[in-house]
Coordinates of C-alpha atoms and ligand atoms in Angstrom, one line a residue:
M1491 CA 0.1 0.0 -0.1
S1492 CA 1.4 3.6 -0.8
R1493 CA 2.0 5.7 2.1
L1494 CA -0.2 8.6 2.8
I1495 CA 1.7 12.1 3.7
V1496 CA -0.6 14.6 5.0
V1497 CA 0.3 18.3 4.9
S1498 CA -1.3 20.9 7.0
N1499 CA -0.3 24.4 8.2
R1500 CA -0.4 23.3 11.8
V1501 CA 0.7 19.7 12.9
N1502 CA -0.9 19.4 16.3
P1503 CA -2.3 15.8 16.9
P1504 CA -4.2 15.7 20.2
A1505 CA -2.4 14.0 23.0
E1506 CA -3.2 9.9 23.3
S1507 CA -6.3 11.1 25.5
G1508 CA -7.2 13.5 22.7
E1509 CA -9.2 15.9 24.7
E1510 CA -7.8 19.4 24.5
S1511 CA -7.2 20.1 20.9
V1512 CA -9.5 22.9 19.3
G1513 CA -10.3 23.1 15.7
G1514 CA -11.9 21.1 13.4
L1515 CA -9.3 20.5 11.1
A1516 CA -6.8 18.8 13.8
M1517 CA -9.3 16.7 15.0
A1518 CA -10.3 15.1 11.6
L1519 CA -6.6 14.8 10.5
A1520 CA -5.4 13.1 13.5
A1521 CA -8.1 10.7 13.5
A1522 CA -7.7 10.1 9.7
L1523 CA -4.0 9.3 9.9
R1524 CA -4.3 6.8 13.0
E1525 CA -4.3 3.4 11.4
Y1526 CA -2.5 4.8 8.4
S1527 CA 1.3 4.4 7.6
G1528 CA 2.3 7.8 6.9
I1529 CA 3.5 11.0 8.0
W1530 CA 2.0 14.3 9.0
F1531 CA 3.8 17.3 7.8
G1532 CA 3.5 21.0 8.6
W1533 CA 4.5 23.7 10.9
S1534 CA 5.8 22.9 14.6
G1535 CA 4.1 25.9 16.3
R1536 CA 7.4 27.3 17.1
T1537 CA 9.4 30.3 15.7
T1538 CA 13.1 30.4 14.7
P1539 CA 15.2 33.5 13.9
E1540 CA 16.2 32.2 10.7
F1541 CA 14.6 29.6 8.8
T1542 CA 16.7 26.5 8.6
G1543 CA 14.4 23.7 7.3
R1544 CA 15.4 21.3 10.0
L1545 CA 12.8 18.6 10.5
A1546 CA 11.6 17.3 13.8
I1547 CA 10.3 13.8 13.6
E1548 CA 8.2 12.5 16.4
R1549 CA 5.6 10.0 17.2
V1550 CA 2.5 11.5 18.9
G1551 CA -0.8 10.1 19.5
G1552 CA -0.5 7.2 17.2
V1553 CA 0.8 9.4 14.6
T1554 CA 4.1 10.3 13.1
T1555 CA 4.8 14.0 12.6
A1556 CA 7.5 15.9 10.6
T1557 CA 7.6 19.3 11.7
V1558 CA 9.5 22.7 10.8
D1559 CA 9.8 25.7 12.7
L1560 CA 9.0 29.2 10.7
E1561 CA 10.1 32.7 11.1
A1562 CA 8.3 35.3 12.8
A1563 CA 7.8 37.3 9.5
D1564 CA 6.5 34.2 8.0
L1565 CA 4.0 33.8 10.6
D1566 CA 3.0 37.6 10.0
E1567 CA 2.7 37.5 6.4
Y1568 CA 1.6 33.9 5.5
Y1569 CA -0.4 32.9 8.4
N1570 CA -1.8 36.1 10.2
G1571 CA -1.6 37.7 6.7
Y1572 CA -2.6 36.0 3.7
A1573 CA -4.2 33.3 5.2
N1574 CA -6.3 34.8 8.0
K1575 CA -6.6 38.3 6.9
T1576 CA -7.1 37.8 3.3
L1577 CA -8.4 34.3 2.3
W1578 CA -10.4 33.5 5.3
P1579 CA -12.7 36.3 5.2
L1580 CA -12.9 36.5 1.6
F1581 CA -14.0 32.7 1.4
H1582 CA -16.4 33.4 4.1
Y1583 CA -18.1 36.3 2.3
R1584 CA -16.6 39.0 4.4
T1585 CA -14.8 41.2 1.7
D1586 CA -15.3 43.9 4.2
L1587 CA -12.7 42.3 6.5
A1588 CA -10.4 41.2 3.9
A1589 CA -6.9 42.8 3.7
F1590 CA -4.9 43.0 0.5
D1591 CA -1.2 43.6 1.1
R1592 CA 1.8 42.8 -1.2
A1593 CA 3.9 41.6 1.6
Y1594 CA 1.3 39.1 2.7
G1595 CA 1.0 37.5 -0.9
E1596 CA 4.9 37.2 -0.9
G1597 CA 5.1 35.8 2.5
Y1598 CA 2.5 33.1 1.5
G1599 CA 4.5 32.1 -1.7
R1600 CA 7.8 31.7 0.4
V1601 CA 6.2 29.8 2.9
N1602 CA 4.6 27.4 0.6
R1603 CA 8.0 27.0 -1.2
R1604 CA 9.8 26.6 2.2
F1605 CA 7.2 23.7 2.9
A1606 CA 8.1 22.1 -0.5
E1607 CA 11.7 22.3 -0.2
T1608 CA 11.5 20.8 3.3
L1609 CA 9.3 17.8 2.3
A1610 CA 10.3 17.0 -0.9
P1611 CA 13.6 15.1 0.4
L1612 CA 11.0 12.8 2.5
I1613 CA 8.9 11.6 -0.8
E1614 CA 9.1 8.2 -1.9
P1615 CA 8.1 7.5 -5.4
D1616 CA 5.0 5.8 -4.5
D1617 CA 3.6 8.1 -1.6
I1618 CA 0.3 9.8 -2.0
I1619 CA 0.4 13.4 -1.0
W1620 CA -2.8 14.9 0.7
V1621 CA -2.4 18.9 1.3
H1622 CA -5.0 20.6 3.5
D1623 CA -6.7 24.0 3.4
Y1624 CA -6.5 27.5 2.2
H1625 CA -3.0 27.9 3.9
L1626 CA -1.4 25.8 1.4
I1627 CA -3.0 26.1 -2.1
P1628 CA 0.5 26.5 -4.1
M1629 CA 2.0 23.7 -2.5
A1630 CA 1.6 21.3 -5.3
R1631 CA 3.0 23.9 -7.8
E1632 CA 6.1 24.3 -5.7
L1633 CA 6.4 20.4 -5.2
R1634 CA 6.3 20.0 -9.2
R1635 CA 8.8 22.6 -9.6
L1636 CA 11.0 20.4 -7.6
G1637 CA 10.1 17.4 -9.9
V1638 CA 7.7 15.9 -7.5
K1639 CA 5.8 13.5 -9.8
N1640 CA 3.6 11.7 -7.3
R1641 CA -0.2 11.9 -6.8
I1642 CA -1.2 14.9 -4.9
G1643 CA -4.5 16.0 -3.6
F1644 CA -5.9 19.0 -2.0
F1645 CA -8.7 19.4 0.3
L1646 CA -10.5 22.8 1.1
H1647 CA -11.9 22.7 4.6
I1648 CA -13.6 26.3 4.1
P1649 CA -16.1 27.3 1.4
W1650 CA -15.2 28.0 -2.0
P1651 CA -17.1 31.3 -2.7
A1652 CA -19.3 32.5 -5.4
H1653 CA -17.5 33.6 -8.5
Q1654 CA -18.5 37.3 -7.5
V1655 CA -16.8 37.1 -4.3
I1656 CA -13.5 35.5 -5.3
I1657 CA -12.8 37.9 -8.0
N1658 CA -12.3 40.3 -5.5
L1659 CA -9.0 38.7 -4.6
P1660 CA -6.1 40.3 -6.5
R1661 CA -4.3 38.0 -8.7
H1662 CA -7.3 35.2 -8.0
S1663 CA -6.5 33.7 -11.4
G1664 CA -2.8 32.9 -10.1
L1665 CA -4.2 31.2 -7.3
V1666 CA -6.8 28.9 -9.1
E1667 CA -4.0 28.1 -11.7
A1668 CA -2.0 26.8 -8.8
M1669 CA -4.8 24.4 -8.0
F1670 CA -4.4 22.9 -11.4
D1671 CA -1.0 21.3 -10.3
Y1672 CA -3.0 18.9 -8.0
D1673 CA -4.4 15.7 -9.5
L1674 CA -7.7 15.8 -7.2
V1675 CA -9.2 18.7 -5.6
G1676 CA -11.9 18.1 -2.9
F1677 CA -14.4 20.3 -1.6
Q1678 CA -17.0 20.0 1.3
T1679 CA -20.3 20.4 -0.7
A1680 CA -21.2 20.2 -4.2
E1681 CA -22.2 23.8 -3.9
H1682 CA -18.6 24.9 -3.1
R1683 CA -17.6 22.4 -5.9
Q1684 CA -20.0 24.1 -8.6
A1685 CA -19.0 27.7 -7.4
F1686 CA -15.2 26.5 -8.4
E1687 CA -16.4 25.1 -11.5
E1688 CA -18.0 28.2 -12.5
Y1689 CA -14.9 30.0 -12.0
V1690 CA -12.9 27.7 -14.1
L1691 CA -15.5 27.7 -17.0
N1692 CA -16.7 31.5 -16.9
E1693 CA -13.6 33.2 -15.8
A1694 CA -10.5 31.3 -16.8
G1695 CA -11.9 29.9 -20.1
G1696 CA -11.6 26.3 -19.2
A1697 CA -13.8 23.5 -19.9
Q1698 CA -15.5 20.4 -18.7
T1699 CA -14.1 17.2 -20.4
A1700 CA -16.2 14.6 -18.4
P1701 CA -18.2 15.0 -15.3
G1702 CA -15.8 16.0 -12.2
D1703 CA -13.0 16.7 -14.8
L1704 CA -12.0 20.3 -15.5
S1705 CA -9.3 21.6 -18.1
A1706 CA -7.8 24.8 -17.8
F1707 CA -4.3 26.8 -18.0
G1708 CA -3.2 23.7 -19.9
R1709 CA -3.9 20.8 -17.7
T1710 CA -6.5 18.8 -16.4
L1711 CA -8.0 18.3 -12.6
R1712 CA -10.6 16.3 -11.0
V1713 CA -12.9 18.0 -8.5
G1714 CA -15.3 16.3 -6.1
A1715 CA -17.2 17.1 -3.1
F1716 CA -15.9 15.0 0.0
P1717 CA -18.2 16.2 2.9
I1718 CA -15.8 15.7 6.1
G1719 CA -17.4 13.7 9.2
I1720 CA -16.5 13.3 12.8
D1721 CA -15.0 10.0 14.5
A1722 CA -18.5 8.9 15.9
A1723 CA -17.5 6.0 17.5
E1724 CA -14.8 8.0 19.4
F1725 CA -17.4 10.5 20.3
A1726 CA -19.8 8.1 21.5
R1727 CA -17.1 6.6 23.7
L1728 CA -16.3 10.1 24.9
A1729 CA -20.1 10.8 25.4
A1730 CA -20.1 7.5 27.6
S1731 CA -17.1 8.4 29.8
P1732 CA -17.5 9.4 33.4
R1733 CA -16.3 12.9 32.9
A1734 CA -19.0 13.4 30.4
G1735 CA -21.4 12.0 32.8
R1736 CA -20.3 14.3 35.6
M1737 CA -20.5 17.4 33.4
R1738 CA -24.1 16.2 32.2
D1739 CA -25.0 15.8 36.0
L1740 CA -23.8 19.1 36.7
M1741 CA -25.3 21.0 34.0
R1742 CA -28.6 19.6 34.7
A1743 CA -28.1 20.5 38.4
C1744 CA -27.7 24.2 37.1
T1745 CA -30.8 24.0 34.9
V1746 CA -33.5 22.4 37.2
F1747 CA -36.9 23.4 35.4
R1748 CA -34.8 25.0 32.7
R1749 CA -33.9 24.0 29.2
L1750 CA -30.4 24.3 28.3
I1751 CA -29.4 25.7 25.1
V1752 CA -25.9 25.2 23.9
G1753 CA -23.1 26.6 21.4
V1754 CA -19.7 25.7 21.0
D1755 CA -17.5 27.7 18.4
R1756 CA -14.1 29.2 18.2
L1757 CA -14.4 32.8 18.6
D1758 CA -14.4 33.7 14.9
Y1759 CA -16.6 36.1 13.1
S1760 CA -17.7 33.7 10.6
K1761 CA -19.6 31.7 13.2
G1762 CA -22.3 33.9 13.5
L1763 CA -22.3 34.4 17.6
E1764 CA -23.4 38.2 17.2
E1765 CA -26.3 37.2 15.2
R1766 CA -26.8 34.3 17.6
F1767 CA -26.9 36.3 20.6
L1768 CA -29.4 38.9 18.8
G1769 CA -31.7 36.1 18.1
F1770 CA -31.6 34.8 21.6
E1771 CA -32.3 38.4 22.8
R1772 CA -35.5 38.6 20.3
F1773 CA -36.6 35.6 21.8
L1774 CA -36.5 36.7 25.1
A1775 CA -38.1 39.7 24.4
E1776 CA -40.9 38.3 22.7
N1777 CA -41.6 35.5 25.2
P1778 CA -41.7 36.9 28.7
D1779 CA -43.4 33.6 29.9
L1780 CA -40.5 31.4 28.6
R1781 CA -37.5 33.6 29.8
R1782 CA -37.3 31.6 33.0
Q1783 CA -37.3 28.4 31.5
V1784 CA -34.2 28.7 29.6
L1785 CA -30.2 28.9 29.9
L1786 CA -28.2 29.7 27.0
L1787 CA -24.7 28.5 27.7
Q1788 CA -22.2 29.7 24.9
I1789 CA -18.6 28.2 25.0
A1790 CA -16.3 30.6 22.8
P1791 CA -12.5 29.8 23.3
P1792 CA -10.7 32.9 21.7
S1793 CA -8.5 32.1 18.4
R1794 CA -6.3 34.2 16.2
E1795 CA -6.2 36.6 18.9
S1796 CA -3.4 38.8 17.2
V1797 CA -5.7 39.6 14.3
E1798 CA -7.6 42.8 14.7
A1799 CA -10.7 41.6 13.4
Y1800 CA -10.7 38.8 16.0
Q1801 CA -10.3 41.6 18.9
D1802 CA -13.1 43.4 17.4
I1803 CA -15.8 41.0 17.3
R1804 CA -14.7 39.6 21.0
A1805 CA -15.3 43.1 22.2
R1806 CA -18.6 43.3 20.4
L1807 CA -19.6 40.2 21.8
D1808 CA -18.6 41.1 25.5
A1809 CA -20.6 44.1 25.1
L1810 CA -23.9 42.3 23.8
S1811 CA -23.8 39.6 26.2
G1812 CA -23.4 42.1 29.2
R1813 CA -26.3 44.0 27.6
I1814 CA -28.5 40.9 27.2
N1815 CA -28.1 39.8 30.9
G1816 CA -28.2 43.4 32.1
E1817 CA -31.7 43.7 30.6
F1818 CA -33.3 40.3 31.5
S1819 CA -31.6 39.0 34.5
D1820 CA -33.3 38.8 38.1
L1821 CA -32.0 38.4 41.5
D1822 CA -31.9 34.8 41.4
W1823 CA -31.5 34.0 37.5
S1824 CA -29.8 35.2 34.5
P1825 CA -30.7 34.0 30.9
F1826 CA -27.0 33.7 29.4
R1827 CA -23.6 32.3 30.3
Y1828 CA -20.8 33.1 27.9
V1829 CA -17.4 31.7 28.7
N1830 CA -14.4 32.1 26.7
K1831 CA -12.5 29.2 27.6
A1832 CA -11.9 25.8 26.1
Y1833 CA -13.1 22.5 27.6
R1834 CA -11.9 19.1 27.1
R1835 CA -13.5 17.1 24.6
D1836 CA -15.3 14.6 27.1
E1837 CA -16.5 17.5 28.8
L1838 CA -18.0 18.9 25.6
A1839 CA -19.6 15.8 25.0
G1840 CA -21.2 16.0 28.5
L1841 CA -22.4 19.5 27.9
Y1842 CA -24.0 18.5 24.5
G1843 CA -25.7 15.3 26.2
A1844 CA -27.4 17.8 28.8
A1845 CA -28.8 20.3 26.4
R1846 CA -32.1 20.2 25.1
I1847 CA -31.0 22.5 21.9
G1848 CA -27.7 22.9 20.3
M1849 CA -27.3 26.2 18.6
V1850 CA -24.8 26.0 15.5
T1851 CA -25.8 29.0 13.3
P1852 CA -22.6 30.1 11.4
L1853 CA -23.0 32.9 8.9
R1854 CA -20.6 30.6 6.4
D1855 CA -19.0 27.4 7.3
G1856 CA -17.1 24.9 5.1
M1857 CA -18.8 22.0 7.1
N1858 CA -19.2 22.4 11.0
L1859 CA -18.2 19.6 13.1
V1860 CA -20.0 20.9 16.2
A1861 CA -23.2 20.3 14.7
K1862 CA -22.4 16.8 14.2
E1863 CA -20.8 16.0 17.6
F1864 CA -24.0 17.6 19.1
V1865 CA -25.8 14.7 17.5
A1866 CA -23.4 12.0 18.1
A1867 CA -23.7 13.1 22.1
Q1868 CA -27.7 12.7 22.4
D1869 CA -29.4 10.3 24.4
P1870 CA -31.4 8.2 21.7
E1871 CA -34.6 8.0 24.2
D1872 CA -34.7 11.7 24.8
P1873 CA -32.7 13.5 22.3
G1874 CA -32.1 17.4 22.0
V1875 CA -32.7 19.5 19.0
L1876 CA -30.2 21.0 16.6
I1877 CA -31.0 24.3 15.1
L1878 CA -28.5 24.7 12.2
S1879 CA -27.6 27.5 9.8
R1880 CA -28.6 26.9 6.2
F1881 CA -25.2 28.2 5.4
A1882 CA -23.0 25.9 7.0
G1883 CA -21.9 22.8 4.8
A1884 CA -23.6 20.2 7.5
A1885 CA -26.9 21.5 6.5
G1886 CA -26.5 19.4 3.3
Q1887 CA -26.4 16.1 5.3
L1888 CA -28.4 17.2 8.6
R1889 CA -31.8 18.1 6.7
D1890 CA -33.7 17.1 10.1
A1891 CA -32.2 20.1 11.8
L1892 CA -34.2 22.9 12.2
L1893 CA -32.5 25.0 9.3
V1894 CA -32.3 28.8 9.8
N1895 CA -31.1 31.8 8.2
P1896 CA -28.7 32.9 11.1
N1897 CA -29.0 36.5 9.9
S1898 CA -32.6 36.6 10.8
A1899 CA -33.1 37.0 14.6
E1900 CA -36.7 36.5 13.9
E1901 CA -36.1 33.0 12.3
V1902 CA -33.6 32.2 14.9
A1903 CA -36.0 33.4 17.8
D1904 CA -38.9 31.2 16.4
A1905 CA -36.6 28.1 15.8
L1906 CA -35.9 28.3 19.7
K1907 CA -39.6 28.7 20.5
R1908 CA -40.3 25.5 18.2
A1909 CA -37.5 23.5 19.7
I1910 CA -38.5 24.2 23.2
F1911 CA -42.2 22.7 22.6
M1912 CA -41.0 19.9 20.3
E1913 CA -42.5 16.7 21.3
K1914 CA -40.4 13.8 22.2
D1915 CA -41.7 11.7 19.0
E1916 CA -40.7 14.3 16.5
R1917 CA -37.3 14.9 18.4
I1918 CA -36.4 11.2 18.1
R1919 CA -37.5 11.0 14.6
R1920 CA -35.4 14.0 13.3
W1921 CA -32.4 12.8 15.5
R1922 CA -32.4 9.1 14.3
S1923 CA -31.9 10.2 10.6
M1924 CA -29.4 12.9 11.8
F1925 CA -27.6 10.0 13.8
E1926 CA -27.7 7.8 11.0
S1927 CA -26.0 10.3 8.6
V1928 CA -23.4 11.3 11.3
S1929 CA -22.6 7.6 11.9
R1930 CA -22.2 6.5 8.2
E1931 CA -20.6 9.5 7.0
D1932 CA -17.9 9.8 9.6
V1933 CA -14.4 10.6 9.5
T1934 CA -13.2 7.4 8.0
A1935 CA -15.4 7.3 5.1
W1936 CA -14.1 11.0 4.3
R1937 CA -10.7 10.1 4.4
D1938 CA -11.2 6.5 2.5
A1939 CA -13.6 8.3 -0.2
F1940 CA -10.8 11.0 -0.9
V1941 CA -7.7 8.7 -0.7
R1942 CA -9.3 6.1 -2.8
A1943 CA -10.4 8.6 -5.5
L1944 CA -6.7 9.9 -5.4
A1945 CA -5.1 6.5 -5.3
A1946 CA -7.0 5.4 -8.4
M1947 CA -6.0 8.2 -10.5
R1948 CA -3.0 7.9 -12.8
S1949 CA -1.4 11.3 -12.4
E1950 CA -0.7 12.6 -15.9
R1951 CA 2.6 13.7 -14.5
S1952 CA 3.3 10.3 -12.7
A1953 CA 5.7 7.9 -13.8
V1954 CA 4.5 5.3 -11.2
A1955 CA 2.1 2.7 -11.9
V1956 CA -1.1 2.5 -10.0
Ligands
GDG1114 C1 -12.6 24.1 10.0 C2 -13.9 24.6 9.1 C3 -14.9 22.3 9.1 C4 -14.5 24.0 19.9 N1 -14.4 24.5 21.2 C5 -13.6 23.6 21.7 C6 -13.3 22.5 21.1 N2 -13.8 22.7 19.9 C7 -13.7 22.1 18.8 C8 -15.3 21.4 18.4 C9 -14.9 20.7 16.9 C10 -13.8 21.9 16.4 O1 -13.3 22.5 17.5 C11 -14.6 22.8 15.7 O2 -14.6 22.5 14.5 P1 -15.6 23.1 13.3 O3 -15.9 22.4 12.3 O4 -16.9 23.8 14.1 O5 -14.9 24.7 12.8 P2 -13.4 25.2 12.3 O6 -12.5 25.0 13.4 O7 -13.6 26.3 11.8 O8 -12.8 24.2 11.3 C12 -15.1 23.9 9.3 C13 -13.7 22.1 9.7 O9 -12.5 22.9 9.4 C14 -13.3 20.6 9.4 O10 -13.1 20.4 8.0 O11 -16.1 21.7 9.5 O12 -16.1 24.4 8.5 O13 -14.1 26.2 9.3 O14 -14.4 19.5 16.8 O15 -15.5 20.4 19.3 N3 -12.6 21.8 21.6 C15 -12.2 21.5 22.7 N4 -12.6 22.6 23.8 C16 -13.3 23.8 23.4 O16 -13.5 24.5 24.0 N5 -11.6 20.5 23.2

């Protein structure tokens, strides 16, 4: 069997107990690589005064990792800059927040080159290379320049935006051209894949040569939708753990006679927290008789704190949560608990299990794994209700959630009310169909579908027989 080399910006497999890592990509990749002979290559999380390309090879949590340190300027221009101030906002339709700076683009190219130069000597002829996410779009181009002829696939964890949005990016054509150095490009949903195809056909003058095959820039590329899943079996194990049980008991004790509503999100403007809070405020204002029956617990561990837009959203959320509690609290009761801290995964599983309602209302999201974790953690006899944004990739699979437009406080407030009154029969029926999809389309199915599709390809550049 070929070896699998996974490449992502940050390499941070969760420790053996798997509890503390935050971020969908890390959880998914660690789960995907366990049981696979291969390497996970990327940034170590450390900086060095001067880039040396020295590799640190370790075995962490059942996974072999090969990591490299980066310079502070690399992080500033490539990670905080081009990746998180340019591509992230733009790909999440926040053109207002996207910063365009030549130095960011240069840093992005430089780090992709450095990564490729460091990785290339590790690659054996039969290896399959799987590159992840928007930080590393030009990685295949750099590897090809170094003569790497292996099959290389790319998976985009975030949305591919509509044609009219992506063309706001200076030199967008160069970025898309670089994607044609891959053999296979995977998106979370058919909608993202179609948006990419539309760009290729209408902007790049490309053609569709067969279903899923595109040609442009003198090359051909296969594209597909590969919705990512969670490690459902491991999540069920976490949900059954003593620590999850203690968390469920604790939360139930804090919400006697009340329904617990839970949200868990990285503190990011794409997650729709502000809009969620406003929807909850509206619910409280419109339903005085239900006020005392609910508690919204929002967990939001800070992320990307050196980026200004993240400092701004944090300040706005602080103000808004204070206002809502100030307006609606009583001496013995407050409607809202907002916590900027990360919890262990087994504790999160317990929290989801204690909740009557899970609120997952991003403004845009590639997939959203919290939605799937919430479903996986429910009691089959008495499951909670998932309120899910129609703009999360997960909405394509979790059709039995209460789907809402997260920008509409009215729709969010109505969904909350409906969820509170939903009869057990309906809750069970909806949950069963979602649980079936979360269990079947799990992270292993995602990995296998992508790796099989890539392995089955005979790269036009590859001299190696499949
Ligand atoms: C990107 C895409 C796509 C959250 N708080 C804590 C914690 N988390 C964990 C959750 C979940 C993960 O972080 C978040 O995953 P998401 O999918 O919601 O979001 P992103 O980080 O934005 O991930 C996304 C994903 O990649 C995978 O392709 O779904 O669309 O944006 O697993 O549980 N974990 C712990 N403590 C916390 O407080 N331990």
